Amino acid sequence: MKSASIFVYSFCIALLSSCGNSDKGDITQKASPFPTVKVIQTSTESFTSYPASVEGLVNSQVRAKIPGYIIDVLVDEGRQVKKGQLLFRLETQSLTQDAAAAKARINAAQVEVNKLAPLVEKDIISNVQLETAKANLEQAKSAYQSVVANIDYANIKSPVDGVVGTISYRKGNLVSANDPLPLTTVSSIEKVYVYFAMNEKDVIGFLKSLEGSSLDEKAKHIPPVQLVLADGSFYEETGTIESITGGVNPSTGTVNFRATFNNPKGYLRNGSSATIKLPKNYVNVLAIPTMSTFEQQGKKLVYLVKGDSLVTRSVIEIAEVNGLSIIEGLAEGDEILAKGLGKARPGMKIIPQPTSMDSIINSFQTVFK
């Protein structure tokens, strides 16, 4: 009986000892190595993109001034033309007949004047009759000149130097001055206007970022803008913002901007679509890798390294530029967890492994290439 009691006692001691060791294993936390990075102060440039449309500096609609059938289309779309160059020719058969009739009326009026002039000199008739005949002669001449002008209008010429746009009507079409579409549009594209719109909030931020105490002074400090073409490539020329509308469009809540670009190679055409890249400079700002941040309940957070432990710290993200987040809420030199945020938790013990900012950003770009 005594031996049985000793056995039970020994078993209980062993069981308690086992439980104690198990609890100790839960409490002891094994630190794992994690890459860390320090907050740096830097200067960088970011770009904000806005959809844009291109228009030639001069866009001249070519319309028929008189009604008539097109008998010749003498240019093709996309061709460079000179001012005064013949583009379309309308039929003039009926106008030619009108001109002949008008010429005959001139001759008849002239005969009447010639007949009355000597009679007035001999006081056979009054001068009123002669003046009336002369007036009829001038009226006939005016009618003839009008017909001749209409014949000239049948030869439709380019009003400016430029590039021919879409040709809306072809040979055999009946056209007139009241047609809804022009015959074509000739655009001068040595320089082009690029139009884009910015919402009211962005406009305020944009103007605040410019130097100067007045709008005129700020306008002098607007940086050059870049243009991304429809194929995704950057246009080789930079542009200048020359115009900002004074009011906000009540329908869209936006303000319209106009930039001017040189177009020596003619890559930009009237009606082209593009993207404006508006630069913004950040000077001596605090930056961390964007991938080193995470969101929780609408807040932007980082894991701050305190000795060998992690604590969460809220930051304010001002902008994201090329894998970097421009932030407030930390100090230069603060050490944060660089990667592995999904495996971390507040209070966790780690073995910090300092890593360069570039290696963190490059590793992120490589993964998502």
GROMACS .gro file of C-alpha atoms in nm:
model
  369
    1MET     CA    1   0.000   0.000   0.000
    2LYS     CA    2   0.288   0.226   0.089
    3SER     CA    3   0.462   0.150  -0.239
    4ALA     CA    4   0.142   0.234  -0.430
    5SER     CA    5   0.121   0.574  -0.255
    6ILE     CA    6   0.481   0.646  -0.345
    7PHE     CA    7   0.406   0.559  -0.711
    8VAL     CA    8   0.106   0.793  -0.724
    9TYR     CA    9   0.307   1.073  -0.563
   10SER     CA   10   0.591   1.028  -0.810
   11PHE     CA   11   0.347   1.029  -1.105
   12CYS     CA   12   0.191   1.357  -0.991
   13ILE     CA   13   0.532   1.522  -0.950
   14ALA     CA   14   0.629   1.412  -1.301
   15LEU     CA   15   0.299   1.539  -1.446
   16LEU     CA   16   0.335   1.880  -1.279
   17SER     CA   17   0.693   1.903  -1.398
   18SER     CA   18   0.584   1.824  -1.754
   19CYS     CA   19   0.313   2.092  -1.741
   20GLY     CA   20   0.559   2.345  -1.605
   21ASN     CA   21   0.801   2.280  -1.888
   22SER     CA   22   0.521   2.313  -2.143
   23ASP     CA   23   0.415   2.655  -2.007
   24LYS     CA   24   0.774   2.771  -2.010
   25GLY     CA   25   0.800   2.675  -2.377
   26ASP     CA   26   0.494   2.890  -2.464
   27ILE     CA   27   0.628   3.193  -2.277
   28THR     CA   28   0.973   3.183  -2.433
   29GLN     CA   29   0.963   3.358  -2.773
   30LYS     CA   30   1.225   3.276  -3.032
   31ALA     CA   31   1.335   3.586  -3.228
   32SER     CA   32   1.345   3.559  -3.611
   33PRO     CA   33   1.558   3.763  -3.851
   34PHE     CA   34   1.369   4.033  -4.047
   35PRO     CA   35   1.502   4.293  -4.296
   36THR     CA   36   1.477   4.650  -4.168
   37VAL     CA   37   1.533   4.988  -4.328
   38LYS     CA   38   1.589   5.339  -4.196
   39VAL     CA   39   1.378   5.644  -4.274
   40ILE     CA   40   1.573   5.873  -4.508
   41GLN     CA   41   1.549   6.237  -4.604
   42THR     CA   42   1.555   6.285  -4.980
   43SER     CA   43   1.443   6.502  -5.271
   44THR     CA   44   1.241   6.353  -5.554
   45GLU     CA   45   0.994   6.433  -5.828
   46SER     CA   46   0.653   6.280  -5.891
   47PHE     CA   47   0.414   6.305  -6.182
   48THR     CA   48   0.035   6.328  -6.188
   49SER     CA   49  -0.134   6.206  -6.505
   50TYR     CA   50  -0.433   6.367  -6.677
   51PRO     CA   51  -0.611   6.259  -6.999
   52ALA     CA   52  -0.555   6.516  -7.272
   53SER     CA   53  -0.662   6.601  -7.627
   54VAL     CA   54  -0.455   6.761  -7.900
   55GLU     CA   55  -0.565   7.042  -8.129
   56GLY     CA   56  -0.374   7.227  -8.397
   57LEU     CA   57  -0.285   7.586  -8.327
   58VAL     CA   58  -0.515   7.677  -8.617
   59ASN     CA   59  -0.812   7.458  -8.713
   60SER     CA   60  -0.986   7.597  -9.017
   61GLN     CA   61  -1.305   7.432  -9.137
   62VAL     CA   62  -1.335   7.420  -9.516
   63ARG     CA   63  -1.694   7.464  -9.633
   64ALA     CA   64  -1.868   7.522  -9.964
   65LYS     CA   65  -1.989   7.879 -10.002
   66ILE     CA   66  -2.230   7.786 -10.282
   67PRO     CA   67  -2.438   7.475 -10.347
   68GLY     CA   68  -2.310   7.233 -10.607
   69TYR     CA   69  -2.191   6.882 -10.690
   70ILE     CA   70  -1.828   6.795 -10.621
   71ILE     CA   71  -1.657   6.707 -10.950
   72ASP     CA   72  -1.299   6.684 -10.816
   73VAL     CA   73  -1.132   6.607 -10.483
   74LEU     CA   74  -0.774   6.720 -10.533
   75VAL     CA   75  -0.616   6.626 -10.198
   76ASP     CA   76  -0.607   6.330  -9.963
   77GLU     CA   77  -0.639   6.307  -9.587
   78GLY     CA   78  -0.319   6.375  -9.394
   79ARG     CA   79  -0.156   6.572  -9.677
   80GLN     CA   80   0.035   6.892  -9.612
   81VAL     CA   81  -0.117   7.183  -9.807
   82LYS     CA   82  -0.038   7.550  -9.858
   83LYS     CA   83  -0.267   7.848  -9.819
   84GLY     CA   84  -0.458   7.903 -10.147
   85GLN     CA   85  -0.402   7.548 -10.272
   86LEU     CA   86  -0.701   7.404 -10.460
   87LEU     CA   87  -0.875   7.130 -10.257
   88PHE     CA   88  -1.219   7.074 -10.420
   89ARG     CA   89  -1.387   7.177 -10.742
   90LEU     CA   90  -1.765   7.209 -10.781
   91GLU     CA   91  -1.959   7.192 -11.109
   92THR     CA   92  -2.017   7.539 -11.263
   93GLN     CA   93  -2.229   7.467 -11.571
   94SER     CA   94  -2.538   7.644 -11.440
   95LEU     CA   95  -2.323   7.928 -11.306
   96THR     CA   96  -2.160   7.971 -11.645
   97GLN     CA   97  -2.501   8.004 -11.801
   98ASP     CA   98  -2.598   8.258 -11.534
   99ALA     CA   99  -2.280   8.451 -11.612
  100ALA     CA  100  -2.364   8.462 -11.984
  101ALA     CA  101  -2.714   8.591 -11.907
  102ALA     CA  102  -2.574   8.852 -11.669
  103LYS     CA  103  -2.325   8.961 -11.934
  104ALA     CA  104  -2.607   9.002 -12.184
  105ARG     CA  105  -2.797   9.219 -11.939
  106ILE     CA  106  -2.488   9.440 -11.905
  107ASN     CA  107  -2.472   9.481 -12.283
  108ALA     CA  108  -2.841   9.566 -12.303
  109ALA     CA  109  -2.809   9.821 -12.023
  110GLN     CA  110  -2.506   9.972 -12.191
  111VAL     CA  111  -2.696  10.006 -12.520
  112GLU     CA  112  -2.974  10.185 -12.334
  113VAL     CA  113  -2.728  10.431 -12.177
  114ASN     CA  114  -2.559  10.493 -12.512
  115LYS     CA  115  -2.898  10.560 -12.673
  116LEU     CA  116  -3.018  10.806 -12.409
  117ALA     CA  117  -2.699  11.005 -12.362
  118PRO     CA  118  -2.720  11.210 -12.689
  119LEU     CA  119  -3.094  11.269 -12.637
  120VAL     CA  120  -3.020  11.425 -12.300
  121GLU     CA  121  -2.752  11.644 -12.457
  122LYS     CA  122  -3.012  11.773 -12.707
  123ASP     CA  123  -3.267  11.825 -12.428
  124ILE     CA  124  -3.502  11.585 -12.598
  125ILE     CA  125  -3.546  11.381 -12.277
  126SER     CA  126  -3.480  11.459 -11.913
  127ASN     CA  127  -3.159  11.362 -11.738
  128VAL     CA  128  -3.360  11.143 -11.499
  129GLN     CA  129  -3.413  10.882 -11.767
  130LEU     CA  130  -3.040  10.867 -11.838
  131GLU     CA  131  -2.952  10.834 -11.469
  132THR     CA  132  -3.206  10.554 -11.436
  133ALA     CA  133  -3.043  10.374 -11.730
  134LYS     CA  134  -2.700  10.419 -11.576
  135ALA     CA  135  -2.827  10.276 -11.248
  136ASN     CA  136  -2.965   9.975 -11.435
  137LEU     CA  137  -2.623   9.930 -11.599
  138GLU     CA  138  -2.444   9.932 -11.262
  139GLN     CA  139  -2.697   9.686 -11.124
  140ALA     CA  140  -2.634   9.453 -11.419
  141LYS     CA  141  -2.257   9.478 -11.365
  142SER     CA  142  -2.298   9.396 -10.994
  143ALA     CA  143  -2.511   9.093 -11.076
  144TYR     CA  144  -2.247   8.974 -11.321
  145GLN     CA  145  -1.968   9.017 -11.064
  146SER     CA  146  -2.173   8.818 -10.815
  147VAL     CA  147  -2.205   8.529 -11.060
  148VAL     CA  148  -1.832   8.545 -11.141
  149ALA     CA  149  -1.754   8.535 -10.768
  150ASN     CA  150  -1.976   8.229 -10.728
  151ILE     CA  151  -1.789   8.062 -11.012
  152ASP     CA  152  -1.466   8.133 -10.824
  153TYR     CA  153  -1.622   7.993 -10.504
  154ALA     CA  154  -1.667   7.667 -10.691
  155ASN     CA  155  -1.289   7.633 -10.667
  156ILE     CA  156  -1.249   7.561 -10.296
  157LYS     CA  157  -0.903   7.645 -10.165
  158SER     CA  158  -0.716   7.595  -9.839
  159PRO     CA  159  -0.750   7.897  -9.609
  160VAL     CA  160  -0.422   7.822  -9.423
  161ASP     CA  161  -0.102   7.622  -9.438
  162GLY     CA  162  -0.156   7.291  -9.262
  163VAL     CA  163  -0.256   6.926  -9.272
  164VAL     CA  164  -0.580   6.801  -9.425
  165GLY     CA  165  -0.808   6.621  -9.181
  166THR     CA  166  -1.101   6.389  -9.249
  167ILE     CA  167  -1.268   6.447  -9.586
  168SER     CA  168  -1.641   6.422  -9.521
  169TYR     CA  169  -1.769   6.439  -9.880
  170ARG     CA  170  -1.645   6.281 -10.199
  171LYS     CA  171  -1.686   6.320 -10.575
  172GLY     CA  172  -2.051   6.332 -10.677
  173ASN     CA  173  -2.181   6.457 -10.341
  174LEU     CA  174  -2.406   6.762 -10.338
  175VAL     CA  175  -2.274   7.015 -10.087
  176SER     CA  176  -2.375   7.357  -9.960
  177ALA     CA  177  -2.288   7.613  -9.695
  178ASN     CA  178  -2.553   7.466  -9.462
  179ASP     CA  179  -2.408   7.114  -9.447
  180PRO     CA  180  -2.366   6.984  -9.088
  181LEU     CA  181  -2.009   6.873  -9.155
  182PRO     CA  182  -1.735   7.073  -9.325
  183LEU     CA  183  -1.576   6.937  -9.642
  184THR     CA  184  -1.260   6.894  -9.434
  185THR     CA  185  -1.051   7.071  -9.173
  186VAL     CA  186  -0.705   7.206  -9.235
  187SER     CA  187  -0.495   7.220  -8.919
  188SER     CA  188  -0.173   7.406  -8.862
  189ILE     CA  189   0.028   7.166  -8.643
  190GLU     CA  190   0.378   7.316  -8.629
  191LYS     CA  191   0.267   7.393  -8.276
  192VAL     CA  192  -0.026   7.230  -8.102
  193TYR     CA  193  -0.250   7.297  -7.807
  194VAL     CA  194  -0.296   7.016  -7.554
  195TYR     CA  195  -0.606   7.050  -7.336
  196PHE     CA  196  -0.660   6.873  -7.005
  197ALA     CA  197  -0.878   6.920  -6.696
  198MET     CA  198  -0.799   6.909  -6.325
  199ASN     CA  199  -1.047   6.874  -6.042
  200GLU     CA  200  -1.087   7.164  -5.802
  201LYS     CA  201  -0.898   6.993  -5.518
  202ASP     CA  202  -0.597   6.921  -5.740
  203VAL     CA  203  -0.598   7.278  -5.872
  204ILE     CA  204  -0.576   7.419  -5.519
  205GLY     CA  205  -0.289   7.187  -5.431
  206PHE     CA  206  -0.115   7.263  -5.759
  207LEU     CA  207  -0.135   7.640  -5.711
  208LYS     CA  208  -0.023   7.615  -5.348
  209SER     CA  209   0.288   7.424  -5.455
  210LEU     CA  210   0.402   7.705  -5.687
  211GLU     CA  211   0.622   7.991  -5.572
  212GLY     CA  212   0.481   8.342  -5.575
  213SER     CA  213   0.226   8.547  -5.385
  214SER     CA  214  -0.007   8.616  -5.680
  215LEU     CA  215  -0.141   8.410  -5.968
  216ASP     CA  216   0.075   8.603  -6.214
  217GLU     CA  217   0.387   8.527  -6.011
  218LYS     CA  218   0.287   8.162  -5.970
  219ALA     CA  219   0.229   8.132  -6.346
  220LYS     CA  220   0.596   8.216  -6.403
  221HIS     CA  221   0.698   7.916  -6.190
  222ILE     CA  222   0.481   7.652  -6.356
  223PRO     CA  223   0.722   7.372  -6.452
  224PRO     CA  224   0.737   7.226  -6.805
  225VAL     CA  225   0.498   6.937  -6.863
  226GLN     CA  226   0.555   6.607  -7.040
  227LEU     CA  227   0.329   6.423  -7.280
  228VAL     CA  228   0.271   6.050  -7.316
  229LEU     CA  229   0.154   5.947  -7.663
  230ALA     CA  230  -0.114   5.693  -7.742
  231ASP     CA  231   0.147   5.417  -7.783
  232GLY     CA  232   0.275   5.476  -7.428
  233SER     CA  233   0.598   5.650  -7.532
  234PHE     CA  234   0.708   5.988  -7.400
  235TYR     CA  235   0.696   6.274  -7.650
  236GLU     CA  236   1.043   6.418  -7.700
  237GLU     CA  237   0.939   6.782  -7.653
  238THR     CA  238   0.827   6.934  -7.323
  239GLY     CA  239   0.532   7.172  -7.317
  240THR     CA  240   0.438   7.493  -7.142
  241ILE     CA  241   0.111   7.557  -6.961
  242GLU     CA  242  -0.007   7.891  -7.098
  243SER     CA  243  -0.371   7.911  -6.998
  244ILE     CA  244  -0.588   7.820  -6.698
  245THR     CA  245  -0.959   7.895  -6.717
  246GLY     CA  246  -1.086   8.137  -6.457
  247GLY     CA  247  -1.387   7.936  -6.343
  248VAL     CA  248  -1.484   7.585  -6.240
  249ASN     CA  249  -1.705   7.393  -6.482
  250PRO     CA  250  -2.031   7.344  -6.287
  251SER     CA  251  -2.110   7.021  -6.472
  252THR     CA  252  -1.778   6.844  -6.413
  253GLY     CA  253  -1.625   7.034  -6.120
  254THR     CA  254  -1.302   7.075  -6.315
  255VAL     CA  255  -1.076   7.356  -6.434
  256ASN     CA  256  -0.941   7.346  -6.790
  257PHE     CA  257  -0.572   7.386  -6.870
  258ARG     CA  258  -0.404   7.450  -7.205
  259ALA     CA  259  -0.043   7.360  -7.277
  260THR     CA  260   0.152   7.437  -7.594
  261PHE     CA  261   0.396   7.194  -7.755
  262ASN     CA  262   0.627   7.235  -8.051
  263ASN     CA  263   0.558   6.970  -8.315
  264PRO     CA  264   0.849   6.982  -8.564
  265LYS     CA  265   0.811   6.618  -8.677
  266GLY     CA  266   0.433   6.623  -8.697
  267TYR     CA  267   0.378   6.335  -8.453
  268LEU     CA  268   0.094   6.522  -8.286
  269ARG     CA  269  -0.219   6.553  -8.498
  270ASN     CA  270  -0.541   6.740  -8.449
  271GLY     CA  271  -0.778   6.518  -8.251
  272SER     CA  272  -0.504   6.293  -8.109
  273SER     CA  273  -0.540   6.161  -7.755
  274ALA     CA  274  -0.253   6.172  -7.507
  275THR     CA  275  -0.172   6.196  -7.138
  276ILE     CA  276  -0.025   6.502  -6.968
  277LYS     CA  277   0.234   6.433  -6.697
  278LEU     CA  278   0.239   6.722  -6.451
  279PRO     CA  279   0.553   6.722  -6.232
  280LYS     CA  280   0.571   6.800  -5.862
  281ASN     CA  281   0.898   6.839  -5.673
  282TYR     CA  282   0.947   6.718  -5.315
  283VAL     CA  283   1.253   6.870  -5.147
  284ASN     CA  284   1.409   6.735  -4.826
  285VAL     CA  285   1.117   6.506  -4.742
  286LEU     CA  286   1.106   6.185  -4.536
  287ALA     CA  287   1.067   5.867  -4.739
  288ILE     CA  288   1.022   5.494  -4.680
  289PRO     CA  289   0.951   5.204  -4.917
  290THR     CA  290   0.580   5.187  -4.997
  291MET     CA  291   0.586   4.809  -4.948
  292SER     CA  292   0.695   4.868  -4.587
  293THR     CA  293   0.356   5.021  -4.503
  294PHE     CA  294   0.019   4.860  -4.439
  295GLU     CA  295  -0.335   4.979  -4.377
  296GLN     CA  296  -0.559   4.909  -4.083
  297GLN     CA  297  -0.897   5.069  -4.016
  298GLY     CA  298  -0.826   5.336  -4.274
  299LYS     CA  299  -0.488   5.431  -4.124
  300LYS     CA  300  -0.146   5.395  -4.282
  301LEU     CA  301   0.088   5.209  -4.043
  302VAL     CA  302   0.445   5.084  -4.017
  303TYR     CA  303   0.624   4.854  -3.775
  304LEU     CA  304   0.879   5.063  -3.587
  305VAL     CA  305   1.179   4.873  -3.450
  306LYS     CA  306   1.247   4.949  -3.084
  307GLY     CA  307   1.553   4.753  -2.978
  308ASP     CA  308   1.456   4.400  -3.075
  309SER     CA  309   1.079   4.452  -3.063
  310LEU     CA  310   0.815   4.579  -3.305
  311VAL     CA  311   0.562   4.851  -3.227
  312THR     CA  312   0.302   4.994  -3.465
  313ARG     CA  313   0.326   5.357  -3.559
  314SER     CA  314   0.077   5.559  -3.763
  315VAL     CA  315   0.213   5.774  -4.047
  316ILE     CA  316   0.068   6.021  -4.294
  317GLU     CA  317   0.138   5.937  -4.658
  318ILE     CA  318   0.170   6.253  -4.866
  319ALA     CA  319   0.254   6.092  -5.199
  320GLU     CA  320   0.386   5.776  -5.358
  321VAL     CA  321   0.679   5.815  -5.597
  322ASN     CA  322   0.862   5.532  -5.773
  323GLY     CA  323   0.813   5.282  -5.491
  324LEU     CA  324   0.875   5.540  -5.219
  325SER     CA  325   0.615   5.683  -4.985
  326ILE     CA  326   0.664   6.045  -4.884
  327ILE     CA  327   0.546   6.050  -4.522
  328GLU     CA  328   0.509   6.241  -4.197
  329GLY     CA  329   0.500   6.092  -3.847
  330LEU     CA  330   0.851   5.948  -3.827
  331ALA     CA  331   1.198   6.095  -3.785
  332GLU     CA  332   1.502   6.058  -4.007
  333GLY     CA  333   1.699   5.754  -3.898
  334ASP     CA  334   1.402   5.569  -3.745
  335GLU     CA  335   1.427   5.198  -3.820
  336ILE     CA  336   1.121   5.017  -3.954
  337LEU     CA  337   1.037   4.666  -4.069
  338ALA     CA  338   1.112   4.653  -4.441
  339LYS     CA  339   0.947   4.327  -4.552
  340GLY     CA  340   0.746   4.041  -4.408
  341LEU     CA  341   0.472   4.257  -4.263
  342GLY     CA  342   0.220   3.977  -4.299
  343LYS     CA  343   0.419   3.760  -4.056
  344ALA     CA  344   0.475   4.036  -3.799
  345ARG     CA  345   0.265   4.150  -3.504
  346PRO     CA  346   0.300   4.422  -3.239
  347GLY     CA  347   0.540   4.329  -2.957
  348MET     CA  348   0.707   4.060  -3.163
  349LYS     CA  349   1.079   4.002  -3.103
  350ILE     CA  350   1.298   4.013  -3.412
  351ILE     CA  351   1.661   4.008  -3.511
  352PRO     CA  352   1.698   4.328  -3.719
  353GLN     CA  353   1.885   4.289  -4.045
  354PRO     CA  354   1.953   4.641  -4.181
  355THR     CA  355   1.892   4.660  -4.557
  356SER     CA  356   1.938   4.936  -4.813
  357MET     CA  357   1.636   5.128  -4.941
  358ASP     CA  358   1.721   5.049  -5.306
  359SER     CA  359   1.733   4.674  -5.250
  360ILE     CA  360   1.385   4.679  -5.097
  361ILE     CA  361   1.236   4.888  -5.379
  362ASN     CA  362   1.413   4.687  -5.652
  363SER     CA  363   1.296   4.357  -5.506
  364PHE     CA  364   0.937   4.485  -5.513
  365GLN     CA  365   0.970   4.604  -5.875
  366THR     CA  366   1.122   4.272  -5.980
  367VAL     CA  367   0.832   4.073  -5.837
  368PHE     CA  368   0.571   4.286  -6.018
  369LYS     CA  369   0.761   4.338  -6.344
   0.00000   0.00000   0.00000
